[in-house]
mmCIF file of C-alpha atoms in Angstrom:
data_model
loop_
_atom_site.group_PDB
_atom_site.id
_atom_site.type_symbol
_atom_site.label_atom_id
_atom_site.label_comp_id
_atom_site.label_asym_id
_atom_site.label_seq_id
_atom_site.Cartn_x
_atom_site.Cartn_y
_atom_site.Cartn_z
ATOM 1 C CA MET A 4 -107.893 112.478 -79.512
ATOM 2 C CA MET A 5 -105.187 112.998 -81.859
ATOM 3 C CA VAL A 6 -103.014 112.243 -79.340
ATOM 4 C CA VAL A 7 -105.235 108.650 -79.330
ATOM 5 C CA GLY A 8 -104.911 108.001 -83.336
ATOM 6 C CA ILE A 9 -101.486 108.654 -83.303
ATOM 7 C CA VAL A 10 -101.011 105.499 -80.755
ATOM 8 C CA ALA A 11 -102.807 104.121 -81.620
ATOM 9 C CA VAL A 12 -101.020 103.841 -84.605
ATOM 10 C CA CYS A 13 -98.084 104.101 -83.415
ATOM 11 C CA ILE A 14 -98.552 100.650 -81.786
ATOM 12 C CA VAL A 15 -100.324 99.049 -84.724
ATOM 13 C CA LEU A 16 -96.699 99.504 -86.452
ATOM 14 C CA ALA A 17 -95.089 97.879 -83.949
ATOM 15 C CA ILE A 18 -97.291 94.488 -84.201
ATOM 16 C CA LEU A 19 -96.916 94.962 -87.998
ATOM 17 C CA GLY A 20 -93.639 96.080 -87.897
ATOM 18 C CA PHE A 21 -92.536 92.944 -85.813
ATOM 19 C CA PHE A 22 -94.923 90.038 -86.987
ATOM 20 C CA LEU A 23 -94.307 91.463 -90.492
ATOM 21 C CA PRO A 24 -91.018 93.484 -90.943
ATOM 22 C CA ARG A 25 -91.031 93.619 -94.360
ATOM 23 C CA LEU A 26 -94.693 94.528 -95.160
ATOM 24 C CA SER A 27 -94.408 97.595 -92.929
ATOM 25 C CA ARG A 28 -92.847 100.170 -94.761
ATOM 26 C CA HIS A 29 -95.090 100.846 -96.928
ATOM 27 C CA PRO A 30 -98.363 101.696 -93.714
ATOM 28 C CA GLU A 31 -95.696 103.688 -91.803
ATOM 29 C CA ARG A 32 -94.402 106.200 -95.039
ATOM 30 C CA GLY A 33 -97.621 106.593 -95.878
ATOM 31 C CA THR A 34 -98.429 108.147 -92.460
ATOM 32 C CA GLN A 35 -95.193 109.893 -92.068
ATOM 33 C CA ARG A 36 -96.422 111.487 -95.623
ATOM 34 C CA THR A 37 -99.273 112.249 -94.038
ATOM 35 C CA LEU A 38 -98.041 113.919 -90.775
ATOM 36 C CA GLY A 39 -95.113 116.020 -93.101
ATOM 37 C CA ALA A 40 -98.066 117.318 -95.362
ATOM 38 C CA GLY A 41 -99.359 118.448 -91.801
ATOM 39 C CA SER A 42 -96.510 119.475 -90.599
ATOM 40 C CA ARG A 43 -95.947 122.037 -93.689
ATOM 41 C CA ALA A 44 -99.996 123.270 -94.082
ATOM 42 C CA GLY A 45 -99.222 124.176 -90.495
ATOM 43 C CA GLY A 46 -96.457 125.845 -90.518
ATOM 44 C CA LYS A 47 -97.829 128.340 -92.799
ATOM 45 C CA ALA A 48 -99.007 129.929 -90.354
ATOM 46 C CA PRO A 49 -97.175 133.713 -89.626
ATOM 47 C CA GLY A 50 -94.125 133.958 -87.243
ATOM 48 C CA ILE A 51 -93.925 131.585 -84.507
ATOM 49 C CA LEU A 52 -97.211 130.026 -85.168
ATOM 50 C CA GLY A 53 -96.099 128.494 -87.671
ATOM 51 C CA ARG A 54 -93.382 125.909 -85.312
ATOM 52 C CA ILE A 55 -96.065 125.575 -82.594
ATOM 53 C CA PHE A 56 -98.549 124.557 -85.666
ATOM 54 C CA SER A 57 -96.650 122.445 -87.138
ATOM 55 C CA LYS A 58 -94.726 120.585 -83.775
ATOM 56 C CA PRO A 59 -97.100 117.830 -83.520
ATOM 57 C CA PHE A 60 -97.125 116.301 -86.624
ATOM 58 C CA ARG A 61 -93.276 116.347 -86.508
ATOM 59 C CA SER A 62 -93.145 114.662 -83.212
ATOM 60 C CA SER A 63 -95.599 112.395 -84.442
ATOM 61 C CA SER A 64 -93.958 111.469 -88.119
ATOM 62 C CA LYS A 65 -90.602 110.712 -85.479
ATOM 63 C CA ALA A 66 -92.844 108.900 -83.261
ATOM 64 C CA VAL A 67 -94.331 106.708 -85.981
ATOM 65 C CA GLY A 68 -91.166 106.012 -87.342
ATOM 66 C CA HIS A 69 -89.499 105.566 -83.975
ATOM 67 C CA SER A 70 -92.319 103.110 -82.981
ATOM 68 C CA GLY A 71 -91.954 101.317 -86.675
ATOM 69 C CA SER A 72 -88.363 100.481 -86.609
ATOM 70 C CA ALA A 73 -88.347 99.726 -82.916
ATOM 71 C CA GLY A 74 -90.399 96.498 -84.244
ATOM 72 C CA ARG A 75 -88.027 95.561 -86.344
ATOM 73 C CA ARG A 76 -85.722 95.926 -84.234
ATOM 74 C CA ALA A 77 -86.780 93.335 -81.944
ATOM 75 C CA ARG A 78 -87.951 90.726 -84.265
ATOM 76 C CA GLY A 79 -83.852 90.703 -85.680
ATOM 77 C CA ARG A 80 -82.959 90.337 -82.083
ATOM 78 C CA MET A 81 -85.354 87.170 -81.336
ATOM 79 C CA PRO A 82 -83.097 83.959 -81.458
ATOM 80 C CA PHE A 83 -85.168 81.862 -83.462
#
């Protein structure tokens, strides 16, 4: 269920980054802040479990950043 949510957020941020590049940064940062909190909470588990629990949040945060920047980059490459 979380994977579907992250994919939906990435699609929305990519579209938002393409059509409204300056207004896409605030939702992107908010999403990354929320995922960072989940990563920090998961990282408090002892030993290797901390890395295992925090990894999905770190990779999701990275995906959110890439999708937002990809939308803005695509907008910048448009010929008009």
